[in-house]
Tab-separated table of C-alpha atoms and ligand atoms in Angstrom:
chain	number	residue	atom	x	y	z
A	1	MET	CA	150.421	101.803	82.482
A	2	PRO	CA	148.004	100.018	84.516
A	3	ARG	CA	146.095	96.890	83.320
A	4	LEU	CA	142.802	98.826	83.563
A	5	GLY	CA	142.102	102.312	82.123
A	6	THR	CA	145.289	101.788	79.911
A	7	PHE	CA	144.069	104.089	77.136
A	8	ASP	CA	143.338	106.914	79.535
A	9	VAL	CA	146.648	106.609	81.167
A	10	TRP	CA	148.563	106.213	77.762
A	11	ARG	CA	146.447	109.266	76.216
A	12	ASP	CA	147.231	111.698	79.185
A	13	ALA	CA	150.926	110.583	79.222
A	14	ALA	CA	151.221	110.695	75.248
A	15	ARG	CA	149.565	114.259	75.439
A	16	ALA	CA	151.975	115.645	77.923
A	17	LEU	CA	155.061	114.142	76.373
A	18	ALA	CA	154.050	115.371	72.812
A	19	GLY	CA	153.293	118.787	74.244
A	20	ALA	CA	156.880	118.949	75.698
A	21	ASP	CA	158.255	117.504	72.239
A	22	VAL	CA	159.799	114.490	74.019
A	23	ALA	CA	161.121	111.963	71.287
A	24	SER	CA	159.701	108.573	70.979
A	25	ASP	CA	162.962	106.687	71.635
A	26	ALA	CA	163.378	108.603	74.993
A	27	ILE	CA	160.280	106.962	76.347
A	28	ALA	CA	159.933	103.342	77.588
A	29	TRP	CA	156.096	102.392	77.790
A	30	ARG	CA	155.714	99.872	80.388
A	31	MET	CA	152.552	97.662	81.327
A	32	GLU	CA	152.187	97.386	84.889
A	33	GLY	CA	153.583	93.813	86.134
A	34	ASP	CA	155.972	93.881	83.012
A	35	THR	CA	159.610	93.150	84.149
A	36	VAL	CA	161.904	96.128	83.884
A	37	GLY	CA	164.755	95.939	81.560
A	38	LEU	CA	168.452	96.299	82.794
A	39	PHE	CA	168.944	99.657	81.021
A	40	GLU	CA	165.488	101.162	81.772
A	41	GLY	CA	165.456	103.790	84.532
A	42	ASP	CA	162.711	104.478	87.111
A	43	ALA	CA	159.547	106.380	86.092
A	44	HIS	CA	159.796	110.133	85.757
A	45	ALA	CA	157.186	112.789	86.469
A	46	LEU	CA	155.372	113.653	83.231
A	47	PRO	CA	155.751	117.277	82.062
A	48	PRO	CA	152.660	119.207	82.432
A	49	ILE	CA	150.261	119.578	79.541
A	50	THR	CA	150.595	122.971	78.182
A	51	ALA	CA	148.502	123.089	75.043
A	52	PRO	CA	145.585	120.942	73.602
A	53	LEU	CA	146.575	118.559	71.008
A	54	ASN	CA	144.040	118.139	68.236
A	55	VAL	CA	143.888	114.811	66.488
A	56	PRO	CA	141.347	113.465	63.819
A	57	ARG	CA	138.540	111.642	65.357
A	58	ALA	CA	139.626	108.535	64.027
A	59	PHE	CA	142.829	108.362	65.971
A	60	PRO	CA	141.319	107.756	69.468
A	61	THR	CA	138.992	105.010	68.084
A	62	LEU	CA	142.027	103.411	66.523
A	63	ALA	CA	144.259	103.832	69.646
A	64	LYS	CA	141.679	102.448	71.968
A	65	GLN	CA	141.724	99.233	70.125
A	66	VAL	CA	145.561	99.204	69.297
A	67	ILE	CA	146.456	99.796	72.968
A	68	THR	CA	144.782	96.530	74.034
A	69	ALA	CA	147.245	94.555	71.891
A	70	ARG	CA	149.570	92.119	73.509
A	71	ASN	CA	152.292	93.705	71.385
A	72	GLY	CA	154.970	95.542	73.358
A	73	ALA	CA	155.258	97.992	70.465
A	74	ALA	CA	151.827	99.110	70.404
A	75	PRO	CA	152.177	102.286	72.690
A	76	HIS	CA	155.233	103.459	70.891
A	77	LEU	CA	153.557	102.822	67.382
A	78	LEU	CA	150.766	105.024	68.697
A	79	TYR	CA	152.806	107.732	70.103
A	80	ASP	CA	154.879	108.056	66.783
A	81	LEU	CA	151.705	108.240	64.971
A	82	LEU	CA	150.560	110.869	67.292
A	83	LEU	CA	153.657	112.932	66.803
A	84	ARG	CA	153.390	112.638	63.051
A	85	LEU	CA	149.588	113.553	63.070
A	86	ARG	CA	150.514	117.099	64.340
A	87	ASP	CA	151.882	117.913	61.039
A	88	ALA	CA	149.886	115.614	58.779
A	89	PRO	CA	146.436	115.392	60.078
A	90	LYS	CA	145.221	113.189	57.144
A	91	LEU	CA	148.002	110.619	57.812
A	92	LEU	CA	145.436	107.921	58.826
A	93	ASN	CA	143.873	108.069	55.344
A	94	ASN	CA	147.211	107.085	53.714
A	95	ARG	CA	146.817	103.162	53.703
A	96	ALA	CA	150.218	102.697	52.119
A	97	ASP	CA	151.991	104.320	55.095
A	98	PRO	CA	153.905	101.476	56.840
A	99	MET	CA	153.076	102.833	60.506
A	100	VAL	CA	149.178	103.322	59.323
A	101	GLN	CA	149.352	99.829	57.914
A	102	GLN	CA	150.883	98.204	61.019
A	103	ALA	CA	148.314	99.927	63.307
A	104	SER	CA	145.385	98.909	61.032
A	105	GLU	CA	146.651	95.360	61.067
A	106	ILE	CA	146.854	95.363	64.954
A	107	ALA	CA	143.241	96.860	65.149
A	108	LYS	CA	142.044	94.206	62.741
A	109	ASN	CA	143.306	91.530	65.129
A	110	ILE	CA	141.821	93.191	68.125
A	111	ARG	CA	138.383	93.255	66.463
A	112	ARG	CA	138.880	89.679	65.461
A	113	ASP	CA	139.510	88.821	69.045
A	114	MET	CA	136.463	90.898	70.073
A	115	HIS	CA	134.435	88.962	67.679
A	116	LYS	CA	135.427	85.696	68.968
A	117	MET	CA	134.586	86.760	72.492
A	118	LYS	CA	131.244	87.828	71.410
A	119	ALA	CA	130.693	84.591	69.770
A	120	PHE	CA	132.064	82.159	72.266
A	121	VAL	CA	131.445	83.450	75.659
A	122	ARG	CA	129.041	80.979	77.421
A	123	PHE	CA	127.330	81.790	80.469
A	124	ARG	CA	126.422	79.283	83.296
A	125	GLU	CA	123.504	80.328	85.541
A	126	VAL	CA	124.530	80.701	89.286
A	127	THR	CA	121.635	82.504	90.646
A	128	GLN	CA	121.639	82.540	94.325
A	129	ALA	CA	118.546	81.864	96.438
A	130	GLY	CA	116.912	85.408	97.207
A	131	ALA	CA	118.599	87.097	94.331
A	132	ASN	CA	116.343	89.654	92.461
A	133	ARG	CA	118.070	89.116	89.048
A	134	ARG	CA	119.139	86.103	87.600
A	135	GLN	CA	123.140	85.652	87.879
A	136	PHE	CA	125.430	84.158	85.379
A	137	LEU	CA	129.115	83.417	85.221
A	138	SER	CA	131.440	82.894	82.405
A	139	TRP	CA	135.197	82.062	81.727
A	140	PHE	CA	136.894	83.322	78.731
A	141	GLU	CA	140.641	83.596	77.549
A	142	PRO	CA	140.908	86.460	75.062
A	143	ASP	CA	144.078	86.975	73.150
A	144	HIS	CA	144.440	90.688	73.797
A	145	ARG	CA	143.629	92.980	76.797
A	146	ILE	CA	140.203	93.696	75.314
A	147	GLU	CA	137.961	93.180	78.559
A	148	GLU	CA	137.048	96.934	79.012
A	149	LEU	CA	136.558	97.342	75.098
A	150	ILE	CA	134.108	94.606	74.948
A	151	ALA	CA	132.111	95.010	78.118
A	152	PRO	CA	129.547	97.479	76.356
A	153	PHE	CA	128.563	94.818	74.049
A	154	PHE	CA	127.696	92.566	76.880
A	155	THR	CA	125.948	95.160	79.066
A	156	ARG	CA	123.825	95.908	76.168
A	157	ARG	CA	123.075	92.076	75.246
A	158	PHE	CA	122.623	91.013	78.741
A	159	GLY	CA	121.330	94.127	80.450
A	160	ASP	CA	118.547	92.397	82.351
A	161	MET	CA	120.827	90.031	84.444
A	162	ASP	CA	123.628	90.005	86.697
A	163	TRP	CA	126.680	88.657	85.236
A	164	VAL	CA	130.428	88.148	85.802
A	165	ILE	CA	133.067	87.172	83.007
A	166	VAL	CA	136.290	86.013	84.403
A	167	THR	CA	139.496	86.014	82.221
A	168	PRO	CA	142.947	85.163	83.303
A	169	GLU	CA	143.687	88.832	84.273
A	170	VAL	CA	140.548	90.591	84.686
A	171	THR	CA	137.056	90.102	86.385
A	172	THR	CA	134.266	92.117	84.890
A	173	ARG	CA	131.056	92.395	86.922
A	174	PHE	CA	127.641	93.755	85.784
A	175	GLU	CA	125.464	93.826	88.788
A	176	GLY	CA	122.252	95.724	89.506
A	177	GLY	CA	123.063	97.537	86.132
A	178	ALA	CA	126.742	98.749	87.336
A	179	LEU	CA	129.722	97.664	85.343
A	180	SER	CA	133.027	97.229	87.133
A	181	HIS	CA	136.304	95.657	86.349
A	182	GLU	CA	138.885	94.214	88.738
A	183	ALA	CA	142.471	93.498	87.712
A	184	VAL	CA	142.928	89.946	89.477
A	185	ARG	CA	144.738	87.062	88.202
A	186	SER	CA	142.458	83.960	87.936
A	187	ASP	CA	142.915	80.344	86.943
A	188	ARG	CA	140.627	78.688	84.611
A	189	LEU	CA	137.244	78.169	85.918
A	190	GLU	CA	135.407	74.731	85.149
A	191	LEU	CA	131.881	75.703	84.773
A	192	SER	CA	128.952	73.287	84.387
A	193	ASP	CA	125.367	73.244	84.829
A	194	ASP	CA	122.152	72.030	83.111
A	195	THR	CA	122.407	74.954	80.824
A	196	GLU	CA	125.118	73.094	79.272
A	197	GLU	CA	122.834	70.254	78.277
A	198	LEU	CA	120.488	72.701	76.704
A	199	TRP	CA	123.552	74.357	74.653
A	200	ARG	CA	124.411	70.954	73.586
A	201	THR	CA	120.928	69.970	72.502
A	202	TYR	CA	120.504	73.139	70.557
A	203	TYR	CA	123.937	72.872	68.906
A	204	ALA	CA	123.301	69.196	67.858
A	205	ASN	CA	120.009	70.224	66.557
A	206	ILE	CA	120.929	73.042	64.359
A	207	PHE	CA	124.163	70.909	62.913
A	208	ASN	CA	123.625	70.296	59.406
A	209	PRO	CA	126.063	67.521	58.504
A	210	ALA	CA	125.720	68.029	54.826
A	211	ARG	CA	127.273	71.575	55.404
A	212	LEU	CA	130.122	70.467	57.443
A	213	LYS	CA	133.373	72.279	56.273
A	214	ILE	CA	135.730	71.240	58.723
A	215	LYS	CA	138.459	73.685	57.634
A	216	ALA	CA	136.293	76.674	57.665
A	217	MET	CA	134.918	75.698	60.943
A	218	GLN	CA	138.318	75.324	62.687
A	219	SER	CA	139.318	78.841	61.234
A	220	GLU	CA	136.148	80.451	62.552
A	221	MET	CA	136.108	78.509	65.753
A	222	PRO	CA	139.715	77.715	66.615
A	223	LYS	CA	140.354	74.544	68.770
A	224	LYS	CA	141.497	76.736	71.547
A	225	TYR	CA	138.145	77.831	72.239
A	226	TRP	CA	136.639	74.622	72.064
A	227	LYS	CA	137.459	73.568	75.735
A	228	ASN	CA	135.130	76.376	77.168
A	229	LEU	CA	132.201	75.535	74.950
A	230	PRO	CA	129.857	72.925	76.178
A	231	GLU	CA	128.835	72.053	72.532
A	232	ALA	CA	132.342	71.461	71.453
A	233	ALA	CA	132.317	68.021	73.171
A	234	LEU	CA	129.848	67.102	70.274
A	235	ILE	CA	132.237	68.167	67.493
A	236	PRO	CA	134.448	65.089	67.133
A	237	ASP	CA	131.507	62.864	67.001
A	238	MET	CA	129.616	64.976	64.569
A	239	ILE	CA	132.496	65.085	62.385
A	240	ALA	CA	132.808	61.110	62.700
A	241	THR	CA	129.442	60.632	61.648
A	242	ALA	CA	128.756	63.468	59.351
A	243	GLU	CA	128.729	61.732	56.339
A	244	ALA	CA	126.462	58.955	57.418
A	245	ARG	CA	124.125	61.768	58.690
A	246	ALA	CA	124.055	63.540	55.390
A	247	GLN	CA	123.111	60.315	53.661
A	248	GLN	CA	120.379	59.933	56.270
A	249	MET	CA	119.103	63.353	55.656
A	250	GLN	CA	119.257	62.774	51.769
A	251	ASP	CA	117.298	59.419	52.239
A	252	SER	CA	114.735	61.141	54.359
A	253	ALA	CA	114.409	64.175	52.135
A	254	PRO	CA	111.049	63.596	50.876
A	255	SER	CA	109.541	64.115	54.235
A	256	LEU	CA	110.496	67.783	53.903
A	257	ALA	CA	107.799	68.884	51.521
A	258	PRO	CA	108.596	71.465	49.216
A	259	ALA	CA	106.353	74.712	49.991
A	260	ARG	CA	102.993	74.579	48.288
A	261	ALA	CA	103.783	71.151	46.892
A	262	ASP	CA	100.082	70.350	47.097
A	263	ARG	CA	100.017	67.344	44.713
A	264	ILE	CA	102.930	65.813	46.807
A	265	LEU	CA	101.328	66.354	49.909
A	266	ALA	CA	98.198	64.656	48.906
A	267	ARG	CA	100.002	61.641	48.024
A	268	LEU	CA	101.937	61.443	51.379
A	269	PRO	CA	100.339	58.979	53.694
A	270	ASP	CA	97.895	60.532	56.081
A	271	ARG	CA	99.304	60.406	59.583
A	272	THR	CA	96.081	61.201	61.272
A	273	PRO	CA	95.073	58.297	63.486
A	274	THR	CA	91.501	57.409	62.488
A	275	ASP	CA	90.340	56.589	66.169
A	276	ALA	CA	91.190	59.887	67.557
A	277	GLY	CA	89.515	62.601	65.747
A	278	PRO	CA	90.430	64.191	62.407
A	279	LEU	CA	92.743	66.866	63.800
A	280	ALA	CA	94.572	64.888	66.491
A	281	GLY	CA	97.852	62.916	65.903
A	282	LEU	CA	99.476	65.616	63.939
A	283	SER	CA	101.756	66.898	66.535
A	284	ALA	CA	104.655	64.271	65.347
A	285	CYS	CA	105.337	66.234	62.158
A	286	THR	CA	108.880	66.248	61.279
A	287	ARG	CA	108.465	68.164	57.800
A	288	CYS	CA	110.733	71.048	58.907
A	289	PRO	CA	113.489	71.206	61.508
A	290	LEU	CA	111.560	73.268	63.925
A	291	GLY	CA	109.821	70.072	65.500
A	292	THR	CA	113.299	68.623	66.655
A	293	MET	CA	113.758	71.534	69.068
A	294	ALA	CA	110.328	72.110	70.416
A	295	THR	CA	108.893	69.845	73.149
A	296	GLN	CA	105.784	69.058	70.924
A	297	GLY	CA	103.586	70.091	68.114
A	298	VAL	CA	100.680	72.383	69.427
A	299	PRO	CA	97.499	71.723	67.330
A	300	GLY	CA	94.717	74.104	67.339
A	301	GLU	CA	91.838	73.566	69.908
A	302	GLY	CA	88.198	74.439	70.145
A	303	PRO	CA	84.921	73.240	68.683
A	304	GLN	CA	85.667	71.358	65.425
A	305	ASP	CA	82.580	72.961	63.995
A	306	ALA	CA	83.474	76.690	65.215
A	307	ARG	CA	82.059	79.358	63.064
A	308	LEU	CA	85.099	81.604	64.009
A	309	MET	CA	88.896	80.339	63.645
A	310	ILE	CA	91.533	82.560	65.345
A	311	VAL	CA	94.922	81.991	63.873
A	312	GLY	CA	98.200	83.127	65.743
A	313	GLU	CA	101.878	83.079	64.796
A	314	GLN	CA	103.322	79.957	66.455
A	315	PRO	CA	103.150	78.590	70.197
A	316	GLY	CA	105.201	80.581	72.588
A	317	ASP	CA	107.261	79.016	75.581
A	318	GLN	CA	104.095	78.115	77.649
A	319	GLU	CA	102.143	76.846	74.754
A	320	ASP	CA	105.124	74.555	73.910
A	321	LEU	CA	105.248	73.149	77.426
A	322	GLN	CA	101.444	72.821	77.863
A	323	GLY	CA	100.766	71.641	74.322
A	324	ARG	CA	97.914	74.110	74.008
A	325	PRO	CA	97.573	77.398	72.036
A	326	PHE	CA	97.415	80.844	73.561
A	327	VAL	CA	97.916	79.918	77.034
A	328	GLY	CA	100.914	82.254	77.904
A	329	PRO	CA	100.933	85.988	78.422
A	330	ALA	CA	99.797	86.761	74.871
A	331	GLY	CA	97.121	84.393	75.132
A	332	GLN	CA	95.890	85.946	78.395
A	333	LEU	CA	95.940	89.241	76.990
A	334	PHE	CA	93.949	88.032	73.905
A	335	ASP	CA	91.418	86.369	76.395
A	336	ARG	CA	90.918	89.853	78.147
A	337	VAL	CA	90.527	92.001	75.021
A	338	ALA	CA	88.251	89.376	73.473
A	339	ASP	CA	86.122	89.382	76.566
A	340	GLU	CA	86.058	93.140	76.387
A	341	ALA	CA	84.923	92.946	72.686
A	342	GLY	CA	82.158	90.388	73.618
A	343	LEU	CA	83.913	87.562	71.650
A	344	ASP	CA	83.482	84.019	73.347
A	345	ARG	CA	86.946	82.429	72.919
A	346	GLN	CA	85.350	78.904	74.071
A	347	ALA	CA	83.294	79.024	70.964
A	348	ALA	CA	86.179	79.560	68.607
A	349	TYR	CA	88.688	77.197	67.026
A	350	VAL	CA	91.977	78.684	68.144
A	351	THR	CA	95.340	77.751	66.222
A	352	ASN	CA	98.759	78.951	64.831
A	353	ALA	CA	100.389	79.372	61.332
A	354	VAL	CA	103.265	77.335	62.540
A	355	LYS	CA	102.750	74.649	65.075
A	356	HIS	CA	106.181	74.209	66.641
A	357	PHE	CA	107.953	76.878	69.122
A	358	LYS	CA	110.906	78.470	67.394
A	359	PHE	CA	113.393	79.562	69.743
A	360	LEU	CA	116.864	80.390	70.760
A	361	PRO	CA	118.185	79.083	74.031
A	362	ARG	CA	119.645	81.847	76.158
A	363	GLY	CA	120.675	80.840	79.739
A	364	LYS	CA	117.495	78.819	80.972
A	365	ARG	CA	115.303	81.079	78.803
A	366	ARG	CA	114.071	80.303	75.339
A	367	ILE	CA	114.005	83.547	73.110
A	368	HIS	CA	111.078	83.547	70.628
A	369	GLN	CA	112.211	83.612	66.899
A	370	THR	CA	109.796	84.793	64.306
A	371	PRO	CA	109.331	81.679	61.919
A	372	THR	CA	110.621	82.424	58.393
A	373	ALA	CA	108.269	82.507	55.247
A	374	SER	CA	109.656	79.040	54.277
A	375	GLU	CA	108.710	77.609	57.941
A	376	VAL	CA	105.345	79.093	57.499
A	377	ASP	CA	105.015	77.647	53.943
A	378	HIS	CA	106.153	74.188	55.135
A	379	CYS	CA	103.667	74.245	57.865
A	380	ARG	CA	100.636	75.454	55.940
A	381	TRP	CA	99.529	71.822	55.017
A	382	TRP	CA	98.366	71.538	58.781
A	383	LEU	CA	96.669	74.717	58.685
A	384	GLU	CA	94.795	73.871	55.521
A	385	ARG	CA	93.733	70.787	57.158
A	386	GLU	CA	92.170	72.474	60.118
A	387	VAL	CA	90.441	75.106	57.799
A	388	THR	CA	88.972	72.416	55.629
A	389	HIS	CA	87.862	70.243	58.564
A	390	VAL	CA	86.334	73.088	60.666
A	391	GLN	CA	84.933	75.292	57.758
A	392	PRO	CA	84.606	78.366	59.870
A	393	VAL	CA	82.489	81.284	58.631
A	394	LEU	CA	85.213	83.660	59.379
A	395	MET	CA	88.985	83.566	60.233
A	396	VAL	CA	90.874	86.258	62.272
A	397	ALA	CA	94.597	86.472	61.591
A	398	LEU	CA	96.507	87.675	64.593
A	399	GLY	CA	99.721	89.549	63.171
A	400	ALA	CA	101.644	89.243	59.954
A	401	THR	CA	102.605	85.609	60.103
A	402	ALA	CA	99.091	84.490	60.385
A	403	ALA	CA	97.899	86.935	57.756
A	404	ARG	CA	100.619	85.650	55.409
A	405	ALA	CA	99.776	82.027	56.102
A	406	LEU	CA	96.031	82.418	55.505
A	407	THR	CA	96.121	84.914	52.542
A	408	GLY	CA	99.609	84.231	50.944
A	409	ASP	CA	100.231	87.820	51.048
A	410	GLY	CA	103.184	88.677	53.051
A	411	ARG	CA	103.090	92.417	52.933
A	412	ASP	CA	103.188	94.576	56.092
A	413	ILE	CA	100.055	94.655	57.980
A	414	THR	CA	99.998	98.167	59.383
A	415	ARG	CA	97.801	99.360	56.264
A	416	ARG	CA	95.856	96.058	56.205
A	417	ARG	CA	94.767	95.886	59.723
A	418	GLY	CA	90.931	95.900	60.031
A	419	ARG	CA	90.443	94.877	56.460
A	420	VAL	CA	88.816	91.496	55.429
A	421	GLU	CA	90.854	89.543	52.665
A	422	ALA	CA	90.116	86.368	51.075
A	423	GLY	CA	92.037	83.467	52.682
A	424	LEU	CA	92.443	79.757	52.355
A	425	ASN	CA	89.502	77.870	50.657
A	426	GLY	CA	88.207	81.314	49.740
A	427	LEU	CA	87.141	82.008	53.427
A	428	PRO	CA	87.184	85.621	54.740
A	429	VAL	CA	90.017	86.724	56.954
A	430	LEU	CA	89.809	89.509	59.262
A	431	ILE	CA	93.419	90.968	59.754
A	432	THR	CA	94.392	92.597	63.026
A	433	LEU	CA	97.299	92.868	65.510
A	434	HIS	CA	98.834	90.106	67.273
A	435	PRO	CA	98.343	90.582	71.186
A	436	ALA	CA	102.313	90.354	71.465
A	437	ALA	CA	102.365	93.620	69.639
A	438	ILE	CA	100.511	95.129	72.465
A	439	LEU	CA	102.874	93.589	75.043
A	440	ARG	CA	105.855	94.920	73.071
A	441	ALA	CA	104.442	98.451	72.980
A	442	PRO	CA	107.269	100.877	73.907
A	443	ASP	CA	104.933	103.144	76.125
A	444	PRO	CA	101.524	103.082	77.873
A	445	ALA	CA	99.876	105.447	75.129
A	446	THR	CA	100.900	103.063	72.158
A	447	ARG	CA	99.794	100.100	74.278
A	448	ALA	CA	96.276	101.607	74.879
A	449	ALA	CA	96.031	102.497	71.353
A	450	ARG	CA	97.052	99.044	69.822
A	451	GLN	CA	94.656	97.437	72.588
A	452	ALA	CA	91.919	99.437	71.316
A	453	GLU	CA	92.457	98.480	67.735
A	454	LEU	CA	92.477	94.789	68.486
A	455	ARG	CA	89.340	95.250	70.618
A	456	ALA	CA	87.707	97.031	67.759
A	457	ASP	CA	88.577	94.429	65.266
A	458	LEU	CA	87.282	91.669	67.438
A	459	ALA	CA	84.204	93.425	67.972
A	460	ARG	CA	83.778	93.598	64.355
A	461	ALA	CA	84.378	89.992	64.052
A	462	VAL	CA	81.524	89.394	66.497
A	463	VAL	CA	79.180	91.596	64.337
A	464	MET	CA	80.314	89.802	61.057
A	465	LEU	CA	79.250	86.476	62.853
A	466	ASP	CA	76.166	87.707	63.881
A	467	ALA	CA	75.350	88.754	60.441
A	468	ALA	CA	76.588	85.429	59.299
A	469	SER	CA	74.911	85.052	56.126
A	470	GLY	CA	76.539	87.958	54.611
A	471	VAL	CA	79.976	87.433	55.914
A	472	ARG	CA	81.474	86.422	52.383
A	473	ASP	CA	80.078	89.619	51.085
A	474	VAL	CA	82.297	91.725	53.145
A	475	ILE	CA	85.633	90.668	51.727
A	476	ASP	CA	87.583	93.864	50.946
A	477	THR	CA	88.426	93.800	47.175
A	478	SER	CA	89.914	97.197	47.093
A	479	GLN	CA	93.631	97.136	46.825
A	480	THR	CA	95.879	98.456	49.655
A	481	THR	CA	98.639	100.789	48.470
A	482	HIS	CA	102.068	99.930	49.814
B	1	LIG	N1	101.553	83.550	70.343
B	1	LIG	C1	101.018	82.869	69.278
B	1	LIG	O1	101.033	83.539	68.245
B	1	LIG	N2	100.519	81.752	69.467
B	1	LIG	C2	100.454	81.313	70.675
B	1	LIG	O2	99.790	80.170	70.662
B	1	LIG	C3	101.020	81.763	71.611
B	1	LIG	C4	101.567	83.161	71.579
């Protein structure tokens, strides 16, 4: 059987042999490249397939996994099962059957190997000048012959880039959206680039020494995978210093303010430098771990006596680098829609519910992660200070996170959109869509509809501000039904 397409070749051969009632012990299944035993003969031509062979749907699924096992008995076992399934189509449901048990055990090991490969493949960027897609390379040593089985996972996950995964026996390529496999022997690749540093930083930051369970860690991430993981270089040091770091975490625990612990917060020293304006100097906040990942905290900006406050979710990639809110793609779209609605962004105070960028490193990209409710709660003290200081006449919540931070109500905003609810300090909050929801729209019609909704809501904000004195009266007190 060939190294690639093994299942298809096994299936066709097994079908022909079973159709001709060839007994299992009359067959020697051989993998290409295996040495031939002394008493094994040459390959014979297969009998023609005479009649279709019906098997339960679960069998090919099981066989596709089992055939990849580096276990010489697997093709035999599958053939024996196939012969028995002809008379006992429900055989696979019999968990007590030793053959079924053996096949299930092998399949379990294969799935475990696939799980490890999903978790431990690390791509290094190798993009060539002039390439129109980013290019990545990875080395991995699976226990079993799972390269073809696992490839669809990587094409789904990394469909927007070109990549190559090299294993000791197979090179899998995904280039320009086309997947191909080549059975070539390769020596271990030593890969290194600056992405590695990013992985290391990420891993060191998410590492929580208080939760270190060395045994569990080693069974989940066996040592044999460590050599290909850039972050693994940190493990010995992290283990050695875990106790001290856990103690350090305990000692500094009070800096992680419990959510809504207003009284505790009030007693904490004010970190605001008195000579730099009331809202400056907050970006050194370390009350939650997000600050350790981000480049900087991104405070709000705009007139400190603005009548309108615009609140988003959290800084994105561009905002994190520039230290200013809403300057990236979502911010640019917001500016355009605000302009169409007659809203002057320069006159508004623009900020976010969470002030640090939360992301997952992926190659050289940083993938936005929605902040959790607890992260929003931990960051609320900062937003409260902004609201108290600016005292806007009206606030606009862009999206669910901002709505939750300002109103305390975390319910879905689809039915709340366009409503005015009571927010921090009793101030009115107009709830609308986040511009990123427009950027993410699945088709042009949805995009246009969402953009029109945001425009209408912003236009309403302008009208409300114009009629400033009555703004507090427009808080919608009716309950939304959810
Ligand atoms: N999205 C937000 O919610 N805020 C920003 O500042 C940028 C993008």
